[in-house]
Short mmCIF file of C-alpha atoms in Angstrom, two decimals:
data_model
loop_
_atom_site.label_atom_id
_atom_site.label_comp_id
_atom_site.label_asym_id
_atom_site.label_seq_id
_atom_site.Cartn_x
_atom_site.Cartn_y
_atom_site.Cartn_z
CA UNK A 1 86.02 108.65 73.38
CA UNK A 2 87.56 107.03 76.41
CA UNK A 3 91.01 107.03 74.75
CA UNK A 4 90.56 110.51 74.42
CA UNK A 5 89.77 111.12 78.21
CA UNK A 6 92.30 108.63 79.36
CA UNK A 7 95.07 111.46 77.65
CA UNK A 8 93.90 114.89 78.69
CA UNK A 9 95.92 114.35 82.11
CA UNK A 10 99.31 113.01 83.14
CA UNK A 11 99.80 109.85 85.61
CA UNK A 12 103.18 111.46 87.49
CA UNK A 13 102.80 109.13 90.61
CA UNK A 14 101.16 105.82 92.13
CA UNK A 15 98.55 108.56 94.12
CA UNK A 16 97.72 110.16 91.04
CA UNK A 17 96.82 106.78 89.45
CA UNK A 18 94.53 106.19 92.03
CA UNK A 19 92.95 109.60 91.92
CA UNK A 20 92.56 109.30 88.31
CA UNK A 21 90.43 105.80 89.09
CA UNK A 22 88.18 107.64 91.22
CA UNK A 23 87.94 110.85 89.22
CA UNK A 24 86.71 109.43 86.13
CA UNK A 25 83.83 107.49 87.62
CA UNK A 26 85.87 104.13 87.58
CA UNK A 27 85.60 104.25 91.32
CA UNK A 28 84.55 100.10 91.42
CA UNK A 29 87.95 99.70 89.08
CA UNK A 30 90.25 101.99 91.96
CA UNK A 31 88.85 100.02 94.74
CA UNK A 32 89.06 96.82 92.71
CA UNK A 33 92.98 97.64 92.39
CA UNK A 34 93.54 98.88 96.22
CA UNK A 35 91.73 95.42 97.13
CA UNK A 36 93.77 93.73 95.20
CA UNK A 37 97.37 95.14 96.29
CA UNK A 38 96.30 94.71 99.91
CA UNK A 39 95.30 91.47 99.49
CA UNK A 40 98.37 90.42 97.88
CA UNK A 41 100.63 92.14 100.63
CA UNK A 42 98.32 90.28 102.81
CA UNK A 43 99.13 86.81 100.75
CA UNK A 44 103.18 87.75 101.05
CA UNK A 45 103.05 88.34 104.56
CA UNK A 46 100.96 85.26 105.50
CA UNK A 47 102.21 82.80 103.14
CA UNK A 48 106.06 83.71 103.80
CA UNK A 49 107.84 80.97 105.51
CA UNK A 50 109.71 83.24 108.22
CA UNK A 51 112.71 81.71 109.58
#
């Protein structure tokens, strides 16, 4: 059943990822995935030795 869901609409964009994540009640999963990319933009920009 939730292969079935995951097909009935097109992923054309990064936005439309994450509005898929919400709209199908995996809203813990999209913010799990938004916390993750800003903390590793966060990690890149602290961790970068800048010369």
């Amino acid at each position: 059943m939730a292969e079935k869901k995951s097909q009935e609409y097109e992923i054309n964009s990064f936005g439309d990822l994450i509005k898929a994540l919400f709209k199908y009640d995996n809203w813990y999963l999209g913010g799990f995935v938004i916390l993750l990319i800003l903390f590793v933009i966060f990690d890149i920009i602290a961790f970068t030795p800048h010369h």
